[in-house]
Short mmCIF file of C-alpha atoms in Angstrom, two decimals:
data_model
loop_
_atom_site.label_atom_id
_atom_site.label_comp_id
_atom_site.label_asym_id
_atom_site.label_seq_id
_atom_site.Cartn_x
_atom_site.Cartn_y
_atom_site.Cartn_z
CA MET A 12 86.04 136.58 135.48
CA THR A 13 86.22 137.25 139.13
CA LEU A 14 88.08 135.15 141.71
CA LYS A 15 84.81 133.99 143.32
CA PHE A 16 83.60 132.62 140.06
CA LEU A 17 86.67 130.81 139.28
CA ARG A 18 86.72 129.33 142.81
CA PHE A 19 83.07 128.23 142.49
CA HIS A 20 84.02 126.59 139.12
CA GLN A 21 86.79 124.73 140.71
CA LEU A 22 84.77 123.55 143.52
CA LEU A 23 81.96 122.44 141.09
CA TRP A 24 84.32 120.62 138.85
CA SER A 25 85.92 118.89 141.89
CA TYR A 26 82.55 117.72 143.05
CA LEU A 27 81.46 116.61 139.61
CA ASN A 28 84.87 114.84 139.18
CA HIS A 29 84.65 113.01 142.63
CA LYS A 30 81.04 112.13 141.97
CA ASN A 31 81.82 110.50 138.69
CA GLN A 32 84.88 108.76 140.30
CA PHE A 33 82.48 107.32 143.00
CA TYR A 34 80.22 105.73 140.38
CA ASP A 35 83.28 104.61 138.31
CA HIS A 36 84.55 102.72 141.37
CA LEU A 37 81.34 100.86 141.77
CA ASN A 38 81.55 99.16 138.32
CA LYS A 39 85.31 99.52 137.70
CA PHE A 40 86.33 95.86 138.95
CA ASP A 41 83.29 94.27 136.85
CA TYR A 42 84.46 96.18 133.78
CA TYR A 43 88.23 95.09 133.98
CA ILE A 44 87.45 91.49 135.02
CA ALA A 45 85.23 91.02 131.93
CA LYS A 46 88.01 92.49 129.68
CA ALA A 47 90.61 90.53 131.47
CA GLN A 48 88.84 87.21 131.12
CA ASN A 49 88.77 87.92 127.35
CA GLY A 50 92.44 88.23 127.27
CA ASP A 51 93.19 92.00 127.47
CA ASP A 52 96.59 92.31 128.95
CA GLU A 53 96.01 95.75 130.20
CA ALA A 54 92.94 94.68 131.97
CA GLN A 55 94.65 91.77 133.50
CA LEU A 56 97.37 93.92 134.77
CA LYS A 57 94.61 96.15 136.45
CA VAL A 58 92.79 93.34 137.90
CA GLY A 59 96.06 92.11 139.29
CA LYS A 60 96.68 95.28 140.78
CA MET A 61 93.30 95.64 142.31
CA TYR A 62 93.61 92.16 143.92
CA LEU A 63 97.12 93.09 145.18
CA GLU A 64 96.05 96.60 146.65
CA GLY A 65 92.62 95.51 147.73
CA ASN A 66 91.28 98.33 145.41
CA ASN A 67 87.65 97.78 144.69
CA VAL A 68 88.01 94.02 145.69
CA LYS A 69 89.23 92.27 148.70
CA ALA A 70 92.94 91.83 148.68
CA ASP A 71 94.04 88.46 147.43
CA THR A 72 97.73 87.87 146.76
CA LYS A 73 97.21 84.49 144.93
CA LYS A 74 94.70 86.02 142.51
CA ALA A 75 96.78 89.14 141.98
CA ILE A 76 99.69 86.87 140.92
CA LYS A 77 97.56 84.86 138.66
CA TRP A 78 96.22 87.87 136.76
CA LEU A 79 99.57 89.64 136.73
CA LYS A 80 101.22 86.42 135.30
CA LYS A 81 98.55 86.18 132.54
CA SER A 82 99.43 89.92 131.65
CA ALA A 83 103.13 89.31 131.85
CA ASP A 84 102.98 86.26 129.84
CA GLN A 85 101.53 88.42 127.06
CA GLY A 86 104.41 90.80 127.19
CA ASN A 87 103.07 93.46 129.51
CA TYR A 88 106.31 94.96 130.97
CA ILE A 89 104.68 96.64 133.89
CA ALA A 90 103.07 93.28 134.87
CA GLN A 91 106.46 91.61 134.55
CA SER A 92 107.86 94.35 136.96
CA GLU A 93 105.24 94.03 139.35
CA LEU A 94 105.91 90.20 139.54
CA GLY A 95 109.64 91.22 140.16
CA PHE A 96 108.65 93.17 143.07
CA ILE A 97 106.24 90.58 144.48
CA TYR A 98 109.13 87.96 144.40
CA SER A 99 111.82 90.26 145.62
CA ASP A 100 109.89 91.67 148.62
CA GLY A 101 108.13 88.32 149.36
CA ILE A 102 104.49 89.73 149.00
CA GLY A 103 102.30 86.74 149.68
CA VAL A 104 105.12 84.49 148.45
CA GLN A 105 108.50 83.38 149.67
CA ILE A 106 111.22 85.68 148.62
CA ASP A 107 112.79 84.41 145.45
CA ASP A 108 115.51 86.49 144.06
CA LYS A 109 116.06 84.31 140.89
CA LYS A 110 112.20 84.78 139.93
CA ALA A 111 112.47 88.23 140.75
CA PHE A 112 115.52 88.63 138.48
CA GLN A 113 113.87 86.81 135.61
CA TRP A 114 110.71 89.00 135.72
CA PHE A 115 112.74 92.39 136.11
CA LYS A 116 114.88 91.12 133.15
CA LYS A 117 111.94 90.44 131.01
CA SER A 118 110.61 94.01 131.71
CA ALA A 119 114.00 95.62 131.50
CA ASP A 120 114.62 94.01 128.12
CA GLN A 121 111.62 95.95 126.82
CA GLY A 122 113.14 99.17 127.90
CA PHE A 123 111.43 99.75 131.24
CA ALA A 124 113.73 102.02 133.28
CA TRP A 125 112.48 101.06 136.55
CA ALA A 126 113.19 97.35 135.93
CA GLN A 127 116.57 98.15 134.49
CA MET A 128 117.40 99.88 137.69
CA GLU A 129 116.28 96.77 139.62
CA LEU A 130 118.67 94.71 137.43
CA TYR A 131 121.52 97.01 138.27
CA TYR A 132 120.95 96.42 142.10
CA ALA A 133 120.62 92.57 141.36
CA TYR A 134 123.96 92.57 139.61
CA GLU A 135 125.56 94.85 142.22
CA LYS A 136 124.36 92.80 145.36
CA GLY A 137 124.34 89.24 143.53
CA LYS A 138 120.58 88.93 144.09
CA GLY A 139 119.14 86.11 141.96
CA VAL A 140 122.28 86.39 139.71
CA LYS A 141 126.10 86.24 139.91
CA LYS A 142 127.31 89.35 141.52
CA ASP A 143 128.94 91.57 138.61
#
């Protein structure tokens, strides 16, 4: 194969991939919201993140927290960690180090390393828990 052929193949693949992504974005929210409403914790996480970031939908922190809590209450460790960040950083809510710690702890107890690191910092600085 020649270099020109390979480059053409890469460009064609990139175009087709982006074209598919464009069409995926048109229906992505509708797809995930339907699954989320049926109790799928992964879809609830995705819907929560979409609302949080304004991805394929208008950003709405209250709706983001609602969907993330639904997912987190089913044991989704990523949603639990996301809620920890929301409360520790005060994203659309008052900063609440105790709530942040509780969500990070739930996530960390499932082995999520990022949440475990956040617990380390919480204990070190005494944020939401007695300094240790």
